[in-house]
Short mmCIF file of C-alpha atoms and ligand atoms in Angstrom, two decimals:
data_model
loop_
_atom_site.label_atom_id
_atom_site.label_comp_id
_atom_site.label_asym_id
_atom_site.label_seq_id
_atom_site.Cartn_x
_atom_site.Cartn_y
_atom_site.Cartn_z
CA UNK A 1 42.49 157.43 71.55
CA UNK A 2 43.20 158.82 68.13
CA UNK A 3 43.74 156.03 65.50
CA UNK A 4 46.24 156.53 62.72
CA UNK A 5 46.57 154.38 59.57
CA UNK A 6 50.28 153.91 60.10
CA UNK A 7 50.44 150.90 57.72
CA UNK A 8 47.16 149.26 56.72
CA UNK A 9 45.58 147.41 53.79
CA UNK A 10 43.26 149.56 51.78
CA UNK A 11 41.53 148.51 48.54
CA UNK A 12 44.39 146.27 47.38
CA UNK A 13 47.19 148.63 48.33
CA UNK A 14 49.26 149.47 51.38
CA UNK A 15 48.12 152.71 52.92
CA UNK A 16 50.51 154.78 55.06
CA UNK A 17 50.38 158.10 56.83
CA UNK A 18 53.29 160.17 55.61
CA UNK A 19 55.13 160.81 58.90
CA UNK A 20 57.63 163.12 57.18
CA UNK A 21 54.89 165.70 56.85
CA UNK A 22 53.67 165.63 60.47
CA UNK A 23 52.66 167.66 62.35
CA UNK A 24 51.89 170.17 59.61
CA UNK A 25 49.93 167.90 57.24
CA UNK A 26 48.09 164.57 57.50
CA UNK A 27 48.70 162.97 54.13
CA UNK A 28 48.21 159.32 53.16
CA UNK A 29 49.89 157.47 50.28
CA UNK A 30 48.93 154.13 48.74
CA UNK A 31 51.70 151.71 47.62
CA UNK A 32 51.28 148.82 45.13
CA UNK A 33 54.56 146.89 45.18
CA UNK A 34 57.29 145.68 47.54
CA UNK A 35 59.75 148.06 45.90
CA UNK A 36 57.49 151.03 46.67
CA UNK A 37 56.94 149.95 50.27
CA UNK A 38 60.70 149.38 50.72
CA UNK A 39 61.35 152.90 49.44
CA UNK A 40 58.70 154.33 51.80
CA UNK A 41 60.42 152.60 54.73
CA UNK A 42 63.84 153.85 53.63
CA UNK A 43 62.56 157.37 53.22
CA UNK A 44 60.80 157.22 56.60
CA UNK A 45 57.20 157.71 55.38
CA UNK A 46 56.71 154.99 58.02
CA UNK A 47 59.17 154.58 60.93
CA UNK A 48 59.38 153.02 64.32
CA UNK A 49 60.36 149.38 64.72
CA UNK A 50 56.99 147.57 64.95
CA UNK A 51 55.42 149.90 62.33
CA UNK A 52 58.25 149.03 59.92
CA UNK A 53 57.58 145.32 60.53
CA UNK A 54 53.89 145.78 59.78
CA UNK A 55 54.61 147.82 56.65
CA UNK A 56 57.05 145.14 55.39
CA UNK A 57 54.47 142.39 55.94
CA UNK A 58 51.87 144.25 53.92
CA UNK A 59 54.62 144.96 51.38
CA UNK A 60 55.05 141.22 50.83
CA UNK A 61 51.33 140.73 50.45
CA UNK A 62 50.89 143.55 47.93
CA UNK A 63 53.89 142.21 45.96
CA UNK A 64 52.22 138.76 45.67
CA UNK A 65 48.98 140.33 44.45
CA UNK A 66 50.97 142.42 41.93
CA UNK A 67 52.91 139.31 40.67
CA UNK A 68 49.73 137.27 40.24
CA UNK A 69 47.89 140.08 38.42
CA UNK A 70 50.83 140.59 36.06
CA UNK A 71 51.85 137.04 35.21
CA UNK A 72 49.38 134.64 36.84
CA UNK A 73 50.37 132.17 39.53
CA UNK A 74 54.18 131.74 39.20
CA UNK A 75 55.87 128.28 38.98
CA UNK A 76 57.89 129.28 42.03
CA UNK A 77 56.59 131.89 44.44
CA UNK A 78 59.97 131.88 46.16
CA UNK A 79 61.72 132.96 42.94
CA UNK A 80 59.03 135.46 41.92
CA UNK A 81 59.13 137.13 45.30
CA UNK A 82 62.86 137.08 45.92
CA UNK A 83 63.66 140.60 44.55
CA UNK A 84 60.83 142.24 46.45
CA UNK A 85 61.77 140.50 49.69
CA UNK A 86 65.42 141.50 49.27
CA UNK A 87 64.43 145.17 48.70
CA UNK A 88 62.28 145.15 51.82
CA UNK A 89 64.96 143.45 53.94
CA UNK A 90 67.58 146.10 52.92
CA UNK A 91 65.33 149.10 53.55
CA UNK A 92 66.66 149.89 57.07
CA UNK A 93 69.20 147.92 59.14
CA UNK A 94 68.67 148.50 62.82
CA UNK A 95 65.08 147.62 63.70
CA UNK A 96 64.86 143.81 63.82
CA UNK A 97 61.12 143.84 63.40
CA UNK A 98 61.66 144.30 59.68
CA UNK A 99 63.58 140.98 59.24
CA UNK A 100 61.31 139.35 61.87
CA UNK A 101 58.21 140.08 59.82
CA UNK A 102 59.79 138.94 56.58
CA UNK A 103 60.96 135.71 58.22
CA UNK A 104 57.41 135.10 59.36
CA UNK A 105 55.96 135.75 55.94
CA UNK A 106 58.52 133.90 53.75
CA UNK A 107 57.69 130.28 54.70
CA UNK A 108 54.08 130.84 53.50
CA UNK A 109 55.45 131.10 49.91
CA UNK A 110 56.26 127.32 50.16
CA UNK A 111 53.61 125.97 52.38
CA UNK A 112 50.41 127.30 50.99
CA UNK A 113 48.35 126.28 48.00
CA UNK A 114 50.05 128.33 45.22
CA UNK A 115 46.71 129.82 44.05
CA UNK A 116 45.99 131.14 47.51
CA UNK A 117 49.40 132.65 48.39
CA UNK A 118 48.48 136.33 48.06
CA UNK A 119 45.35 135.99 50.20
CA UNK A 120 47.23 133.91 52.82
CA UNK A 121 50.05 136.54 52.94
CA UNK A 122 47.54 139.27 53.43
CA UNK A 123 45.89 137.36 56.29
CA UNK A 124 49.25 136.90 57.92
CA UNK A 125 50.15 140.58 57.59
CA UNK A 126 46.86 141.51 59.16
CA UNK A 127 47.49 139.06 61.97
CA UNK A 128 50.90 140.70 62.62
CA UNK A 129 49.19 144.10 62.81
CA UNK A 130 46.53 142.86 65.25
CA UNK A 131 49.08 141.00 67.36
CA UNK A 132 51.13 144.22 67.63
CA UNK A 133 48.19 146.25 68.85
CA UNK A 134 47.40 143.57 71.48
CA UNK A 135 51.10 143.39 72.46
CA UNK A 136 51.20 147.17 72.95
CA UNK A 137 48.10 147.09 75.16
CA UNK A 138 49.60 144.26 77.24
CA UNK A 139 52.91 146.09 77.56
CA UNK A 140 51.04 149.21 78.60
CA UNK A 141 49.24 147.47 81.47
CA UNK A 142 52.40 145.65 82.68
CA UNK A 143 54.57 148.77 82.43
CA UNK A 144 52.14 151.06 84.14
CA UNK A 145 51.87 148.58 87.05
CA UNK A 146 55.56 148.94 87.88
CA UNK A 147 55.81 152.76 87.69
CA UNK A 148 56.70 154.56 90.88
CA UNK A 149 53.79 156.30 92.66
CA UNK A 150 53.44 160.02 91.84
CA UNK A 151 55.02 162.47 94.36
CA UNK A 152 52.49 163.96 96.83
CA UNK A 153 52.57 167.48 95.31
CA UNK A 154 52.22 166.79 91.56
CA UNK A 155 51.35 164.13 88.96
CA UNK A 156 53.93 161.54 87.88
CA UNK A 157 56.42 163.11 85.38
CA UNK A 158 57.49 160.67 82.64
CA UNK A 159 60.28 161.49 80.16
CA UNK A 160 60.28 159.78 76.79
CA UNK A 161 62.70 160.07 73.88
CA UNK A 162 61.93 159.75 70.12
CA UNK A 163 58.49 158.45 69.20
CA UNK A 164 57.52 155.03 70.47
CA UNK A 165 53.81 155.66 70.14
CA UNK A 166 50.82 154.71 68.02
CA UNK A 167 52.71 156.26 65.12
CA UNK A 168 55.65 153.82 65.62
CA UNK A 169 53.52 150.68 65.99
CA UNK A 170 50.26 149.26 64.64
CA UNK A 171 48.54 151.29 67.31
CA UNK A 172 48.68 152.38 71.02
CA UNK A 173 52.50 152.40 71.21
CA UNK A 174 55.19 150.73 73.33
CA UNK A 175 56.61 153.53 75.54
CA UNK A 176 53.55 155.70 74.89
CA UNK A 177 51.43 152.62 75.60
CA UNK A 178 52.87 152.52 79.05
CA UNK A 179 52.24 156.26 79.33
CA UNK A 180 48.61 155.86 78.19
CA UNK A 181 48.08 153.05 80.72
CA UNK A 182 49.78 155.22 83.38
CA UNK A 183 47.28 157.98 82.82
CA UNK A 184 44.45 155.40 83.19
CA UNK A 185 46.03 154.16 86.45
CA UNK A 186 46.90 157.52 88.06
CA UNK A 187 44.24 159.77 86.51
CA UNK A 188 46.86 162.25 85.35
CA UNK A 189 50.51 162.21 84.28
CA UNK A 190 52.80 164.82 82.76
CA UNK A 191 55.02 163.87 79.83
CA UNK A 192 58.36 165.38 78.96
CA UNK A 193 59.12 164.73 75.29
CA UNK A 194 62.65 165.31 74.03
CA UNK A 195 63.02 167.00 70.68
CA UNK A 196 65.11 164.06 69.35
CA UNK A 197 67.73 165.68 67.15
CA UNK A 198 68.32 165.51 64.29
CA UNK A 199 65.07 164.03 62.86
CA UNK A 200 62.83 165.57 65.49
CA UNK A 201 60.59 162.59 66.13
CA UNK A 202 59.86 163.92 69.57
CA UNK A 203 58.97 167.44 68.52
CA UNK A 204 57.09 166.48 65.36
CA UNK A 205 55.52 163.16 66.28
CA UNK A 206 55.43 162.40 70.09
CA UNK A 207 54.29 165.92 71.08
CA UNK A 208 51.69 165.91 68.31
CA UNK A 209 50.42 162.33 69.06
CA UNK A 210 50.14 163.06 72.74
CA UNK A 211 48.44 166.40 72.26
CA UNK A 212 45.81 164.68 70.01
CA UNK A 213 44.89 162.72 73.08
CA UNK A 214 44.91 165.65 75.48
CA UNK A 215 48.10 164.79 77.37
CA UNK A 216 50.04 167.44 79.31
CA UNK A 217 53.23 167.43 77.20
CA UNK A 218 56.34 169.57 77.77
CA UNK A 219 58.81 169.63 74.90
CA UNK A 220 62.54 170.18 75.52
CA UNK A 221 65.69 169.76 73.53
CA UNK A 222 67.70 166.62 74.22
CA UNK A 223 70.45 168.56 75.96
CA UNK A 224 68.03 169.80 78.64
CA UNK A 225 67.40 166.37 80.16
CA UNK A 226 70.27 166.43 82.67
CA UNK A 227 69.14 169.78 84.04
CA UNK A 228 65.49 168.69 84.16
CA UNK A 229 66.53 165.57 86.16
CA UNK A 230 68.82 167.59 88.46
CA UNK A 231 65.87 169.90 89.21
CA UNK A 232 63.73 166.94 90.21
CA UNK A 233 61.28 167.36 87.30
CA UNK A 234 61.51 163.71 86.09
CA UNK A 235 60.29 160.65 88.00
CA UNK A 236 60.83 157.95 85.42
CA UNK A 237 62.05 157.48 81.86
CA UNK A 238 60.18 155.18 79.43
CA UNK A 239 61.49 154.56 75.90
CA UNK A 240 61.00 151.99 73.10
CA UNK A 241 63.62 149.95 71.31
CA UNK A 242 64.57 148.95 67.78
CA UNK A 243 66.51 145.83 68.66
CA UNK A 244 67.18 144.21 72.02
CA UNK A 245 70.12 141.78 72.05
CA UNK A 246 69.96 138.46 73.98
CA UNK A 247 71.84 140.01 76.94
CA UNK A 248 69.36 142.90 77.20
CA UNK A 249 71.40 145.61 75.56
CA UNK A 250 68.89 147.84 73.75
CA UNK A 251 69.37 149.84 70.51
CA UNK A 252 67.05 152.78 70.29
CA UNK A 253 67.03 156.28 68.84
CA UNK A 254 70.32 158.19 69.10
CA UNK A 255 70.44 159.91 72.49
CA UNK A 256 68.77 157.12 74.42
CA UNK A 257 72.06 155.95 75.94
CA UNK A 258 72.79 159.52 77.10
CA UNK A 259 69.43 159.63 78.86
CA UNK A 260 70.03 156.24 80.49
CA UNK A 261 73.35 157.41 81.88
CA UNK A 262 71.69 160.60 83.22
CA UNK A 263 68.86 158.57 84.69
CA UNK A 264 71.26 156.31 86.57
CA UNK A 265 73.21 159.30 87.88
CA UNK A 266 69.96 160.71 89.28
CA UNK A 267 68.57 157.35 90.54
CA UNK A 268 65.59 157.62 88.15
CA UNK A 269 64.09 154.33 86.86
CA UNK A 270 64.77 153.74 83.16
CA UNK A 271 62.26 151.46 81.44
CA UNK A 272 62.47 150.00 77.91
CA UNK A 273 59.18 148.79 76.44
CA UNK A 274 59.16 146.59 73.36
CA UNK A 275 57.32 143.51 71.96
CA UNK A 276 59.08 140.19 71.66
CA UNK A 277 59.38 140.85 67.88
CA UNK A 278 62.00 143.49 68.84
CA UNK A 279 64.14 141.00 70.82
CA UNK A 280 66.79 139.36 68.75
CA UNK A 281 68.12 136.30 70.52
CA UNK A 282 70.51 135.62 67.64
CA UNK A 283 72.44 138.83 68.49
CA UNK A 284 74.49 138.19 71.60
CA UNK A 285 75.04 141.79 72.71
CA UNK A 286 74.59 145.39 71.67
CA UNK A 287 78.08 145.43 70.07
CA UNK A 288 76.71 143.32 67.24
CA UNK A 289 73.66 145.43 66.43
CA UNK A 290 74.03 147.25 63.06
CA UNK A 291 73.66 150.99 63.54
CA UNK A 292 72.17 152.95 60.64
CA UNK A 293 74.03 156.05 59.62
CA UNK A 294 71.96 158.69 57.82
CA UNK A 295 72.50 161.63 55.56
CA UNK A 296 74.83 164.43 56.81
CA UNK A 297 72.25 166.99 55.72
CA UNK A 298 70.03 165.96 58.67
CA UNK A 299 72.73 167.58 60.82
CA UNK A 300 74.08 170.36 58.55
CA UNK A 301 70.67 171.68 57.55
CA UNK A 302 67.57 173.01 59.33
CA UNK A 303 64.29 173.10 57.41
CA UNK A 304 66.26 172.90 54.20
CA UNK A 305 68.60 175.77 55.09
CA UNK A 306 72.31 175.14 55.76
CA UNK A 307 73.27 175.89 59.41
CA UNK A 308 76.81 174.41 59.53
CA UNK A 309 80.14 175.45 58.11
CA UNK A 310 80.50 174.42 54.52
CA UNK A 311 82.57 171.23 54.03
CA UNK A 312 82.42 170.09 57.62
CA UNK A 313 82.51 166.31 58.26
CA UNK A 314 79.42 164.85 59.93
CA UNK A 315 78.77 161.88 62.16
CA UNK A 316 75.05 160.99 62.09
CA UNK A 317 74.26 157.57 63.66
CA UNK A 318 70.46 157.15 63.90
CA UNK A 319 70.61 154.80 66.93
CA UNK A 320 72.73 154.01 69.90
CA UNK A 321 72.90 151.07 72.35
CA UNK A 322 72.00 151.32 75.98
CA UNK A 323 73.76 148.61 77.96
CA UNK A 324 71.44 146.26 79.90
CA UNK A 325 73.08 147.40 83.18
CA UNK A 326 71.54 150.84 82.76
CA UNK A 327 68.01 149.50 82.15
CA UNK A 328 65.87 149.10 85.27
CA UNK A 329 63.19 146.99 83.55
CA UNK A 330 62.39 145.59 80.10
CA UNK A 331 58.63 145.58 79.54
CA UNK A 332 57.22 143.15 77.02
CA UNK A 333 53.73 141.79 76.30
CA UNK A 334 54.81 138.56 78.00
CA UNK A 335 56.09 140.09 81.21
CA UNK A 336 58.54 142.40 82.82
CA UNK A 337 62.18 141.53 83.32
CA UNK A 338 63.85 143.66 85.96
CA UNK A 339 66.64 144.14 85.49
CA UNK A 340 67.19 142.61 82.03
CA UNK A 341 69.37 139.54 81.91
CA UNK A 342 69.82 136.81 79.30
CA UNK A 343 68.19 133.86 81.06
CA UNK A 344 65.04 135.89 82.00
CA UNK A 345 64.83 137.24 78.49
CA UNK A 346 65.05 133.77 77.01
CA UNK A 347 62.43 132.60 79.39
CA UNK A 348 60.04 135.20 77.86
CA UNK A 349 59.97 133.09 74.80
CA UNK A 350 59.11 129.97 76.76
CA UNK A 351 56.98 129.32 79.77
CA UNK A 352 55.18 132.26 81.26
CA UNK A 353 55.21 130.93 84.80
CA UNK A 354 58.91 131.07 85.32
CA UNK A 355 59.21 134.81 84.58
CA UNK A 356 60.45 137.16 87.22
CA UNK A 357 58.29 140.26 87.62
CA UNK A 358 55.16 138.80 86.02
CA UNK A 359 53.78 137.73 89.45
O1 LIG B 1 64.36 156.25 63.11
P1 LIG B 1 63.06 155.90 63.67
O2 LIG B 1 62.13 157.04 63.80
O3 LIG B 1 62.48 154.74 62.95
O4 LIG B 1 63.43 155.41 65.14
C1 LIG B 1 62.39 154.95 65.95
C2 LIG B 1 62.84 154.68 67.36
O5 LIG B 1 63.97 154.70 67.68
C3 LIG B 1 61.73 154.19 68.32
O6 LIG B 1 62.07 154.61 69.60
C4 LIG B 1 61.72 152.63 68.27
O7 LIG B 1 61.55 152.18 67.01
C5 LIG B 1 60.66 152.13 69.14
S1 LIG B 1 59.08 152.29 68.40
C6 LIG B 1 57.88 151.54 69.28
#
């Protein structure tokens, strides 16, 4: 499959593919401080929950190298790194992978030989990246194994919303990981990608990423899903997540909830694929997940041109929450929970043997 440098270490800096420019241009930028990486996350140079986590981890590492080059080894790494960590933490609110990665990096500031902190942070960031690729591959295999068999007259038709692919992770993808593994299992699948208004992650990113790998992709606007399901074109829906609460409610790109409701209405399985780093046991239910609201111009403008009445008020939430009851299965690297429920989700973090669906 095609490999993208979504967020990697390159010659002492954090290198990221500028996803705002896709699919028209493949441009990479290098970042040298936590502030710069935080701004790149906020501006969506890098996006997608696990990818944001990886970028933040490398942002911490690059900040430590910057601090040491500027002032030598500080008396307190915690104090020296506090502003950079705060900037990274505030970059975007909904995807829990950001805070998860920072919480994993922060203790190293206290527990490592002060001279070696930058190198140790970099090693940890690289480990987070490698773990995410492995998690995506494991999720792909587990998710593909529970997909329904294709109908006799055509390949399995999978609908996905937003981009939960290699571009949204360290590589391979969560929902698109399941789709990649499904193609390996069945020989051929067809993918319906929703446009994903207003930021067009489906049109710009998913369609592009899947075409790079020779998938049969059909693009449609978000509002066409109900009709496509009614016509029998969709066999299963697979999406990613930005934060899954302890009870299984899943925040994902705006429009996901609508697709889940439609899938239930048409008795179509609705799968959510995400790594454990996206599950937030400290958040009891979806009602407590912070939902980012973005600029009104994403709705009022098209390619820089105004398309809405001047002065109109705009509601532009970037995410919504799909209640656990509408999710047929939660696919993680540690096993499948179907349907999602709190005790089975908590068990994912403990013993593997006790998991339902991991057989
Ligand atoms: O606003 P974005 O593009 O960061 O939103 C991304 C999504 O909602 C993805 O579906 C989610 O992060 C899962 S990525 C594996």
